[in-house]
Amino acid sequence: MTTTTHLDPDSTHHAAETVARLRATFHTGRTKPVAWRKQQLRALRRLLTEHEEVFAEALHTDLGKSATESHMMEIGFLVREIDHTLRHLDRWLRPARVSVPLPLMPSRAWTVREPLGVVLVISPWNYPVNLALAPVIGALAAGNAVILKPSEVAPATSAVLAYWLPRVLDPQAVAVVEGGVEETTALLHQRFDHIFYTGNGTVGRIVMAAAARHLTPVTLELGGKSPAVVEPGTDLATAARRIALGKFMNAGQTCVAPDYVLAIGEAGAEIEGHLVEAVREMYGTDPSRSNDYGSIINERHFDRLAGLLNDGRTVVGGDHDRPTRYIAPTVLADVDPDSPVMREEIFGPILPIIRVPDLDAAISFITGRDKPLALYAFTASKRSKRRLIAETSSGGLVFGLSNLQLGAANLPFGGVGDSGMGRYHGLYSLDTFSHTKSVLDKPLKPDTLGVATPPYTRRKDRILRRIT
Ligand code: NAD
């Protein structure tokens, strides 16, 4: 496990100074007015739409992403998230009246959302624009000051974020701190009002331990092995296309990508051919020449993935090339559930097919492992859908689709158990980045609390027992 003990004096000084500056801004109240929040969101929207090519270029440099995929999964996604937030923010921020129980009458009660203060967002490399800015949108909409720590593993994108954000957003309230372990460790020694971390579970534990020192609440958006259950009797050609789309976009480096196929009965044999067909349709016979197919982020991940390519019978793919960090979209069949490819989240373009005899076995397979971030199922049976909803636990459950569910702005996104804690997007981001304060206002007249005030007589006791 990585350690957080080394503290670099320069990074620490910079972190302390940045947090102090943002905290001072927050205390002036500058980030609270809805007008300020909307202004920030609009400025961010303008940046994304007017300079989309700058982000797309950085994403291509870091991950070989095509401009279309970058638009669909990152920039366009964020613009829609901003629009959704701007459209609903006034309503979301409206105080919500609640009723009061008889013993407290007459009085009025309601809830208000208040910003938390200074929020730290630590983001990963795989969707380095989306996963950095989607939490920032929520944090700003909720009226916080924000420090963003982008991933050093996607350096081109990190540099673009560090250059642009302070130029278009309020630099007294939003800061980008670039760097890796050292800089993040220094940040984590500071006190924040919320820490929003996206990445792997090992670092998630470090973040949570650091947050505990200051009693800072955390959101942990982690990963894990997300299964795609496939039942016979469904349209397997379409299912294969949708699984392949989710699996092979961004060369499989997607937290919600189907990690493996869990094929029931004869669907196991049938899906193989459809997956081969789907890969050919999307990327041609030589995916290394496709402009739409990405590369592996770095050599460390390339080597890790190359070591998994032989865990089973290769149905399609298997080719790889270290200098270009290319690993072909690969489907593996006859995979032993205990083999290395089935032990850890794959996070790359390798799709093992595990065969199980029936839905009972599929459900036991899923519930016998860590709770996944996403569970996908392709089935024509309403009963199977009901059973999967009721008998499994996962961050999200999606029928008939993979990955693109994240575009449904009204749905929360987050994990459960090993796949994380907390949720965001849309209204759920506002929940995450604000405190819901309860307010109760009871007039001093009439004085109705006599019965609750000692000395307690038998009469008071009788009345109290009746009304409470
Ligand atoms: P990463 O290596 O970019 O790390 C994420 C962040 O943690 C970076 O900002 C990095 O600087 C920081 N970090 C790394 N080591 C640290 C340390 N020792 N102390 C403090 N901070 C440290 O990304 P990653 O973790 O390789 O990302 C991939 C993982 O993230 C996968 O497991 C994937 O499933 C998960 N993920 C989850 C989501 C989600 O939304 N749930 C999204 C994307 C990725």
mmCIF file of C-alpha atoms in Angstrom, residues 197-404:
data_model
loop_
_atom_site.group_PDB
_atom_site.id
_atom_site.type_symbol
_atom_site.label_atom_id
_atom_site.label_comp_id
_atom_site.label_asym_id
_atom_site.label_seq_id
_atom_site.Cartn_x
_atom_site.Cartn_y
_atom_site.Cartn_z
ATOM 1 C CA TYR A 197 -12.282 11.160 -4.149
ATOM 2 C CA THR A 198 -12.551 9.126 -7.340
ATOM 3 C CA GLY A 199 -10.088 6.311 -7.947
ATOM 4 C CA ASN A 200 -8.978 2.975 -6.588
ATOM 5 C CA GLY A 201 -9.892 1.529 -3.206
ATOM 6 C CA THR A 202 -6.344 1.417 -1.872
ATOM 7 C CA VAL A 203 -5.967 5.178 -2.116
ATOM 8 C CA GLY A 204 -9.615 5.502 -1.048
ATOM 9 C CA ARG A 205 -8.602 4.032 2.305
ATOM 10 C CA ILE A 206 -5.723 6.525 2.607
ATOM 11 C CA VAL A 207 -8.099 9.400 1.844
ATOM 12 C CA MET A 208 -10.649 8.217 4.375
ATOM 13 C CA ALA A 209 -8.017 7.757 7.092
ATOM 14 C CA ALA A 210 -6.679 11.273 6.454
ATOM 15 C CA ALA A 211 -10.214 12.709 6.495
ATOM 16 C CA ALA A 212 -10.930 10.972 9.798
ATOM 17 C CA ARG A 213 -8.257 13.079 11.519
ATOM 18 C CA HIS A 214 -10.387 16.173 10.912
ATOM 19 C CA LEU A 215 -13.775 14.437 11.015
ATOM 20 C CA THR A 216 -14.190 15.408 7.393
ATOM 21 C CA PRO A 217 -16.939 13.584 5.507
ATOM 22 C CA VAL A 218 -15.892 11.788 2.351
ATOM 23 C CA THR A 219 -17.398 10.615 -0.879
ATOM 24 C CA LEU A 220 -15.473 7.696 -2.344
ATOM 25 C CA GLU A 221 -16.181 6.858 -5.973
ATOM 26 C CA LEU A 222 -14.331 3.588 -6.398
ATOM 27 C CA GLY A 223 -14.391 0.743 -8.887
ATOM 28 C CA GLY A 224 -14.620 -3.021 -8.889
ATOM 29 C CA LYS A 225 -15.742 -5.824 -11.136
ATOM 30 C CA SER A 226 -19.061 -4.967 -12.786
ATOM 31 C CA PRO A 227 -20.738 -8.042 -14.278
ATOM 32 C CA ALA A 228 -22.905 -8.161 -17.402
ATOM 33 C CA VAL A 229 -25.465 -10.925 -16.991
ATOM 34 C CA VAL A 230 -26.736 -12.352 -20.267
ATOM 35 C CA GLU A 231 -29.772 -14.638 -20.370
ATOM 36 C CA PRO A 232 -30.767 -16.860 -23.252
ATOM 37 C CA GLY A 233 -33.931 -15.808 -25.059
ATOM 38 C CA THR A 234 -32.888 -12.182 -25.342
ATOM 39 C CA ASP A 235 -31.580 -10.419 -28.461
ATOM 40 C CA LEU A 236 -27.971 -11.486 -28.030
ATOM 41 C CA ALA A 237 -26.649 -9.593 -31.056
ATOM 42 C CA THR A 238 -27.843 -6.278 -29.624
ATOM 43 C CA ALA A 239 -26.749 -7.271 -26.116
ATOM 44 C CA ALA A 240 -23.244 -8.057 -27.432
ATOM 45 C CA ARG A 241 -23.058 -4.699 -29.250
ATOM 46 C CA ARG A 242 -24.056 -2.802 -26.111
ATOM 47 C CA ILE A 243 -21.672 -4.744 -23.892
ATOM 48 C CA ALA A 244 -18.830 -4.241 -26.383
ATOM 49 C CA LEU A 245 -19.578 -0.516 -26.603
ATOM 50 C CA GLY A 246 -19.388 -0.134 -22.813
ATOM 51 C CA LYS A 247 -16.393 -2.410 -22.457
ATOM 52 C CA PHE A 248 -14.140 -1.154 -25.218
ATOM 53 C CA MET A 249 -14.735 2.604 -25.115
ATOM 54 C CA ASN A 250 -11.667 4.297 -23.650
ATOM 55 C CA ALA A 251 -9.933 0.919 -24.176
ATOM 56 C CA GLY A 252 -11.816 -0.545 -21.230
ATOM 57 C CA GLN A 253 -10.507 2.042 -18.761
ATOM 58 C CA THR A 254 -13.946 2.960 -17.469
ATOM 59 C CA CYS A 255 -15.015 2.447 -13.859
ATOM 60 C CA VAL A 256 -18.503 1.322 -14.911
ATOM 61 C CA ALA A 257 -17.390 -0.786 -17.868
ATOM 62 C CA PRO A 258 -18.727 -4.344 -17.874
ATOM 63 C CA ASP A 259 -15.776 -6.190 -16.337
ATOM 64 C CA TYR A 260 -16.906 -9.661 -17.385
ATOM 65 C CA VAL A 261 -19.863 -11.386 -18.978
ATOM 66 C CA LEU A 262 -21.824 -13.749 -16.786
ATOM 67 C CA ALA A 263 -23.557 -15.898 -19.359
ATOM 68 C CA ILE A 264 -26.443 -18.129 -18.396
ATOM 69 C CA GLY A 265 -26.874 -21.535 -20.080
ATOM 70 C CA GLU A 266 -26.624 -21.593 -23.855
ATOM 71 C CA ALA A 267 -26.140 -17.779 -23.971
ATOM 72 C CA GLY A 268 -22.507 -18.587 -23.087
ATOM 73 C CA ALA A 269 -21.725 -20.182 -26.431
ATOM 74 C CA GLU A 270 -23.953 -17.891 -28.485
ATOM 75 C CA ILE A 271 -22.641 -14.573 -27.175
ATOM 76 C CA GLU A 272 -19.069 -15.347 -28.297
ATOM 77 C CA GLY A 273 -19.820 -14.972 -32.014
ATOM 78 C CA HIS A 274 -21.905 -11.849 -31.430
ATOM 79 C CA LEU A 275 -19.096 -10.201 -29.449
ATOM 80 C CA VAL A 276 -16.613 -10.946 -32.248
ATOM 81 C CA GLU A 277 -19.061 -9.412 -34.714
ATOM 82 C CA ALA A 278 -19.601 -6.355 -32.491
ATOM 83 C CA VAL A 279 -15.857 -5.702 -32.159
ATOM 84 C CA ARG A 280 -15.419 -5.972 -35.956
ATOM 85 C CA GLU A 281 -18.332 -3.607 -36.581
ATOM 86 C CA MET A 282 -16.934 -0.980 -34.210
ATOM 87 C CA TYR A 283 -13.211 -1.125 -34.878
ATOM 88 C CA GLY A 284 -12.727 -3.167 -38.097
ATOM 89 C CA THR A 285 -10.525 -6.234 -38.445
ATOM 90 C CA ASP A 286 -7.460 -4.337 -37.199
ATOM 91 C CA PRO A 287 -8.496 -2.123 -34.257
ATOM 92 C CA SER A 288 -4.932 -0.751 -33.999
ATOM 93 C CA ARG A 289 -5.786 1.288 -37.116
ATOM 94 C CA SER A 290 -9.109 2.566 -35.839
ATOM 95 C CA ASN A 291 -9.260 6.249 -34.899
ATOM 96 C CA ASP A 292 -12.034 5.401 -32.505
ATOM 97 C CA TYR A 293 -10.074 2.995 -30.362
ATOM 98 C CA GLY A 294 -7.979 4.312 -27.473
ATOM 99 C CA SER A 295 -4.680 3.330 -25.918
ATOM 100 C CA ILE A 296 -3.631 2.146 -22.475
ATOM 101 C CA ILE A 297 -2.699 5.023 -20.181
ATOM 102 C CA ASN A 298 0.879 3.953 -19.381
ATOM 103 C CA GLU A 299 3.351 1.091 -19.487
ATOM 104 C CA ARG A 300 2.654 -0.061 -15.968
ATOM 105 C CA HIS A 301 -1.006 -0.637 -16.818
ATOM 106 C CA PHE A 302 -0.037 -2.088 -20.194
ATOM 107 C CA ASP A 303 2.204 -4.692 -18.520
ATOM 108 C CA ARG A 304 -0.450 -5.538 -15.958
ATOM 109 C CA LEU A 305 -3.053 -6.074 -18.692
ATOM 110 C CA ALA A 306 -0.727 -7.987 -21.018
ATOM 111 C CA GLY A 307 -0.242 -10.446 -18.151
ATOM 112 C CA LEU A 308 -3.988 -11.210 -18.173
ATOM 113 C CA LEU A 309 -4.336 -11.986 -21.866
ATOM 114 C CA ASN A 310 -3.757 -15.713 -21.525
ATOM 115 C CA ASP A 311 -6.323 -16.451 -18.819
ATOM 116 C CA GLY A 312 -8.622 -18.527 -21.063
ATOM 117 C CA ARG A 313 -9.337 -19.181 -24.733
ATOM 118 C CA THR A 314 -9.016 -16.084 -26.935
ATOM 119 C CA VAL A 315 -12.217 -15.560 -28.886
ATOM 120 C CA VAL A 316 -11.097 -12.303 -30.475
ATOM 121 C CA GLY A 317 -8.151 -9.952 -29.955
ATOM 122 C CA GLY A 318 -5.132 -10.723 -27.848
ATOM 123 C CA ASP A 319 -2.719 -8.633 -29.991
ATOM 124 C CA HIS A 320 -0.733 -6.026 -28.130
ATOM 125 C CA ASP A 321 2.097 -3.606 -28.745
ATOM 126 C CA ARG A 322 4.028 -1.984 -25.907
ATOM 127 C CA PRO A 323 5.516 1.045 -27.751
ATOM 128 C CA THR A 324 2.043 2.268 -28.757
ATOM 129 C CA ARG A 325 0.417 0.903 -25.555
ATOM 130 C CA TYR A 326 -2.091 -0.907 -27.732
ATOM 131 C CA ILE A 327 -4.096 -3.855 -26.507
ATOM 132 C CA ALA A 328 -6.708 -5.156 -28.937
ATOM 133 C CA PRO A 329 -10.314 -5.492 -27.807
ATOM 134 C CA THR A 330 -10.095 -9.002 -26.413
ATOM 135 C CA VAL A 331 -12.756 -11.539 -25.484
ATOM 136 C CA LEU A 332 -11.752 -14.596 -23.451
ATOM 137 C CA ALA A 333 -13.905 -17.706 -23.047
ATOM 138 C CA ASP A 334 -13.559 -20.785 -20.809
ATOM 139 C CA VAL A 335 -12.207 -18.566 -18.062
ATOM 140 C CA ASP A 336 -11.618 -20.074 -14.648
ATOM 141 C CA PRO A 337 -13.418 -17.881 -12.063
ATOM 142 C CA ASP A 338 -10.314 -18.130 -9.863
ATOM 143 C CA SER A 339 -7.842 -17.011 -12.545
ATOM 144 C CA PRO A 340 -6.002 -13.650 -12.152
ATOM 145 C CA VAL A 341 -8.240 -11.896 -14.715
ATOM 146 C CA MET A 342 -11.200 -12.626 -12.420
ATOM 147 C CA ARG A 343 -9.504 -11.574 -9.188
ATOM 148 C CA GLU A 344 -9.062 -7.831 -9.652
ATOM 149 C CA GLU A 345 -10.905 -5.173 -11.604
ATOM 150 C CA ILE A 346 -9.534 -5.514 -15.162
ATOM 151 C CA PHE A 347 -9.729 -1.820 -16.131
ATOM 152 C CA GLY A 348 -8.677 -2.547 -19.697
ATOM 153 C CA PRO A 349 -10.027 -4.013 -22.959
ATOM 154 C CA ILE A 350 -10.209 -7.657 -21.861
ATOM 155 C CA LEU A 351 -13.628 -9.240 -21.497
ATOM 156 C CA PRO A 352 -13.800 -12.711 -19.914
ATOM 157 C CA ILE A 353 -16.941 -14.799 -20.312
ATOM 158 C CA ILE A 354 -17.924 -16.824 -17.263
ATOM 159 C CA ARG A 355 -20.617 -19.448 -17.799
ATOM 160 C CA VAL A 356 -23.201 -20.347 -15.180
ATOM 161 C CA PRO A 357 -26.135 -22.767 -15.524
ATOM 162 C CA ASP A 358 -29.002 -20.530 -14.387
ATOM 163 C CA LEU A 359 -30.054 -17.244 -12.786
ATOM 164 C CA ASP A 360 -29.669 -18.694 -9.272
ATOM 165 C CA ALA A 361 -26.026 -19.435 -10.012
ATOM 166 C CA ALA A 362 -25.546 -15.976 -11.538
ATOM 167 C CA ILE A 363 -27.016 -14.307 -8.450
ATOM 168 C CA SER A 364 -24.833 -16.415 -6.119
ATOM 169 C CA PHE A 365 -21.789 -15.535 -8.228
ATOM 170 C CA ILE A 366 -22.539 -11.819 -7.862
ATOM 171 C CA THR A 367 -23.488 -11.821 -4.195
ATOM 172 C CA GLY A 368 -20.481 -13.985 -3.308
ATOM 173 C CA ARG A 369 -18.142 -11.182 -4.399
ATOM 174 C CA ASP A 370 -17.606 -7.483 -3.596
ATOM 175 C CA LYS A 371 -20.610 -5.312 -4.379
ATOM 176 C CA PRO A 372 -20.082 -3.985 -7.909
ATOM 177 C CA LEU A 373 -20.281 -0.356 -8.971
ATOM 178 C CA ALA A 374 -22.601 -1.335 -11.809
ATOM 179 C CA LEU A 375 -24.549 -4.478 -12.550
ATOM 180 C CA TYR A 376 -25.726 -4.948 -16.118
ATOM 181 C CA ALA A 377 -28.266 -7.476 -17.258
ATOM 182 C CA PHE A 378 -29.588 -8.376 -20.672
ATOM 183 C CA THR A 379 -32.748 -10.389 -20.252
ATOM 184 C CA ALA A 380 -36.199 -10.526 -21.742
ATOM 185 C CA SER A 381 -37.690 -11.857 -18.521
ATOM 186 C CA LYS A 382 -39.530 -9.513 -16.156
ATOM 187 C CA ARG A 383 -39.167 -12.087 -13.423
ATOM 188 C CA SER A 384 -35.375 -12.151 -13.845
ATOM 189 C CA LYS A 385 -35.308 -8.357 -13.676
ATOM 190 C CA ARG A 386 -37.364 -8.365 -10.481
ATOM 191 C CA ARG A 387 -35.094 -10.991 -8.950
ATOM 192 C CA LEU A 388 -31.925 -9.102 -9.835
ATOM 193 C CA ILE A 389 -33.343 -5.889 -8.352
ATOM 194 C CA ALA A 390 -34.383 -7.640 -5.151
ATOM 195 C CA GLU A 391 -31.584 -10.157 -4.640
ATOM 196 C CA THR A 392 -28.379 -8.329 -5.577
ATOM 197 C CA SER A 393 -26.661 -5.172 -4.357
ATOM 198 C CA SER A 394 -24.649 -2.794 -6.549
ATOM 199 C CA GLY A 395 -24.061 0.939 -7.008
ATOM 200 C CA GLY A 396 -26.449 0.874 -9.965
ATOM 201 C CA LEU A 397 -28.414 -1.761 -11.872
ATOM 202 C CA VAL A 398 -28.966 -1.318 -15.582
ATOM 203 C CA PHE A 399 -30.971 -3.442 -17.995
ATOM 204 C CA GLY A 400 -30.205 -3.400 -21.689
ATOM 205 C CA LEU A 401 -27.380 -0.845 -21.698
ATOM 206 C CA SER A 402 -23.905 -0.241 -20.360
ATOM 207 C CA ASN A 403 -22.030 2.943 -19.328
ATOM 208 C CA LEU A 404 -24.452 5.390 -20.951
#
